[in-house]
Structure formats: C-alpha cells, structure tokens
C-alpha cells in the first residue's frame, strides 16, 4: 500500500532532478536481487532434472543454473524493450502522471484481490 501512495503522490518533475543510475549499478542490482531468485524458484519448481546418481548431481545443478540464466536473459530483454518503448511514448508530465496513477490503482487492486 505504501508503494501505491508513493506512486500516486509522485511528481514527474522529480525525474528531471534525479540522477540516472549507471549500467553497473543496474547490473549489480539485477544480480543481487533476491526477488528475482525467489520468482525463478517458483517458476522452475515443476522442472525436474533426472539425476540417477550422485556423480550426475553437479551436471543437474549446472543445467538448472543455465536454464535460470536463459530465463533471466529473456525477461531482462523484454523489460529493456518495454522500457525503451515507454520512454519514447511518455513525453509529457501529464502522461507520466497518468501512468503513475494507473500503476497505483493496479497496485491497490492487486492487494485487495489477494
């Protein structure tokens, strides 16, 4: 609920004065984001890698890690493209304000539906 209130009250003018994070900051944030790993665990829970012996266990773990990296790479690419398109569409403060309000309403709706 706190995030919804912050989104609703946020002023688009704050974006002009805020410092844009660096690529390295975004990369480190992505690597050390525990929510990403938690969501991957829930997505990949049904994935069963057949392991017949303890000798094959490292292979199964490596395969699971590679699968996680492939999923993350596709999700990040989709977010990057969506952000680039939104950046081109949202030119005015009114449009940014409208998007903030829409996201705030969606956040409150998701809380009330659970």
C-alpha atoms as one frame of an Amber mdcrd trajectory, in Angstrom:
protein
   0.000   0.000   0.000   2.953   2.294   0.730   4.198   1.939  -2.853   0.739
   2.791  -4.222   0.603   6.003  -2.153   4.142   6.960  -3.214   3.241   6.398
  -6.879   0.059   8.450  -6.570   1.834  11.374  -4.892   4.993  11.244  -7.023
   5.654  14.286  -9.141   7.012  13.797 -12.678   9.251  16.826 -12.062  11.348
  14.710  -9.695  12.586  12.736 -12.707  14.391  15.794 -14.096  16.461  16.269
 -10.962  17.204  12.637 -10.194  20.478  11.065 -11.196  20.209   8.281 -13.759
  21.699   5.050 -12.382  24.714   3.643 -14.187  24.756   0.399 -16.141  26.980
  -1.187 -13.482  24.511  -0.240 -10.737  21.656  -1.807 -12.705  23.673  -4.948
 -13.400  24.634  -5.375  -9.739  21.070  -4.716  -8.645  19.852  -7.363 -11.073
  22.432  -9.952  -9.945  21.839  -9.435  -6.215  18.048  -9.046  -6.363  16.597
 -11.761  -4.108  13.092 -11.318  -5.559  14.324 -12.485  -8.947  15.693 -15.694
  -7.476  12.522 -16.284  -5.465  10.385 -15.913  -8.576  12.675 -18.224 -10.547
  12.366 -20.877  -7.850   8.582 -20.739  -8.093   8.649 -20.806 -11.896  11.149
 -23.639 -12.113   9.713 -25.797  -9.311   7.913 -28.092 -11.786  11.140 -28.584
 -13.743  12.621 -31.919 -12.811  16.123 -32.744 -13.946  16.594 -36.505 -13.813
  19.601 -37.353 -11.670  20.376 -41.060 -11.429  23.412 -40.919  -9.178  25.439
 -38.509  -7.102  28.005 -38.346  -9.927  25.392 -36.686 -12.151  24.252 -34.214
  -9.495  26.708 -31.435 -10.492  25.534 -31.762 -14.105  21.911 -31.311 -12.991
  22.785 -28.229 -10.962  24.765 -26.717 -13.860  21.850 -27.424 -16.196  19.418
 -25.731 -13.806  21.703 -22.683 -13.480  21.950 -22.408 -17.280  18.168 -22.659
 -17.526  17.794 -19.874 -14.937  20.239 -17.668 -16.829  18.373 -18.235 -20.098
  15.051 -17.312 -18.470  16.546 -14.211 -16.837  18.156 -13.082 -20.106  14.808
 -13.258 -21.923  12.917 -11.498 -19.140  15.536  -8.731 -18.921  15.478  -8.243
 -22.689  11.680  -7.926 -22.616  11.875  -5.345 -19.777  14.552  -3.418 -21.642
  12.474  -3.232 -24.812   9.306  -2.321 -22.904  11.145   0.445 -21.026  12.608
   1.836 -24.232   9.176   1.920 -25.893   7.557   3.525 -22.833  10.334   6.130
 -22.749   9.508   7.074 -26.344   5.754   7.242 -25.651   5.821   9.181 -22.374
   6.960  12.655 -23.383   4.855  14.934 -21.194   4.485  15.245 -17.427   0.766
  14.549 -17.770   1.426  11.207 -19.420   3.911  10.199 -16.710   1.430  11.278
 -14.030  -1.310   9.241 -15.720   0.936   6.140 -15.795   1.866   6.610 -12.122
  -1.803   6.838 -11.156  -2.670   3.786 -13.251   0.123   1.765 -11.613  -1.001
   2.958  -8.191  -4.567   1.807  -8.841  -3.303  -1.542 -10.171  -1.183  -1.986
  -7.029  -4.137  -1.332  -4.722  -6.345  -3.635  -6.819  -3.804  -6.453  -6.594
  -3.623  -6.027  -2.808  -7.411  -6.096  -2.465  -7.731  -9.176  -4.691  -5.386
 -11.276  -2.549
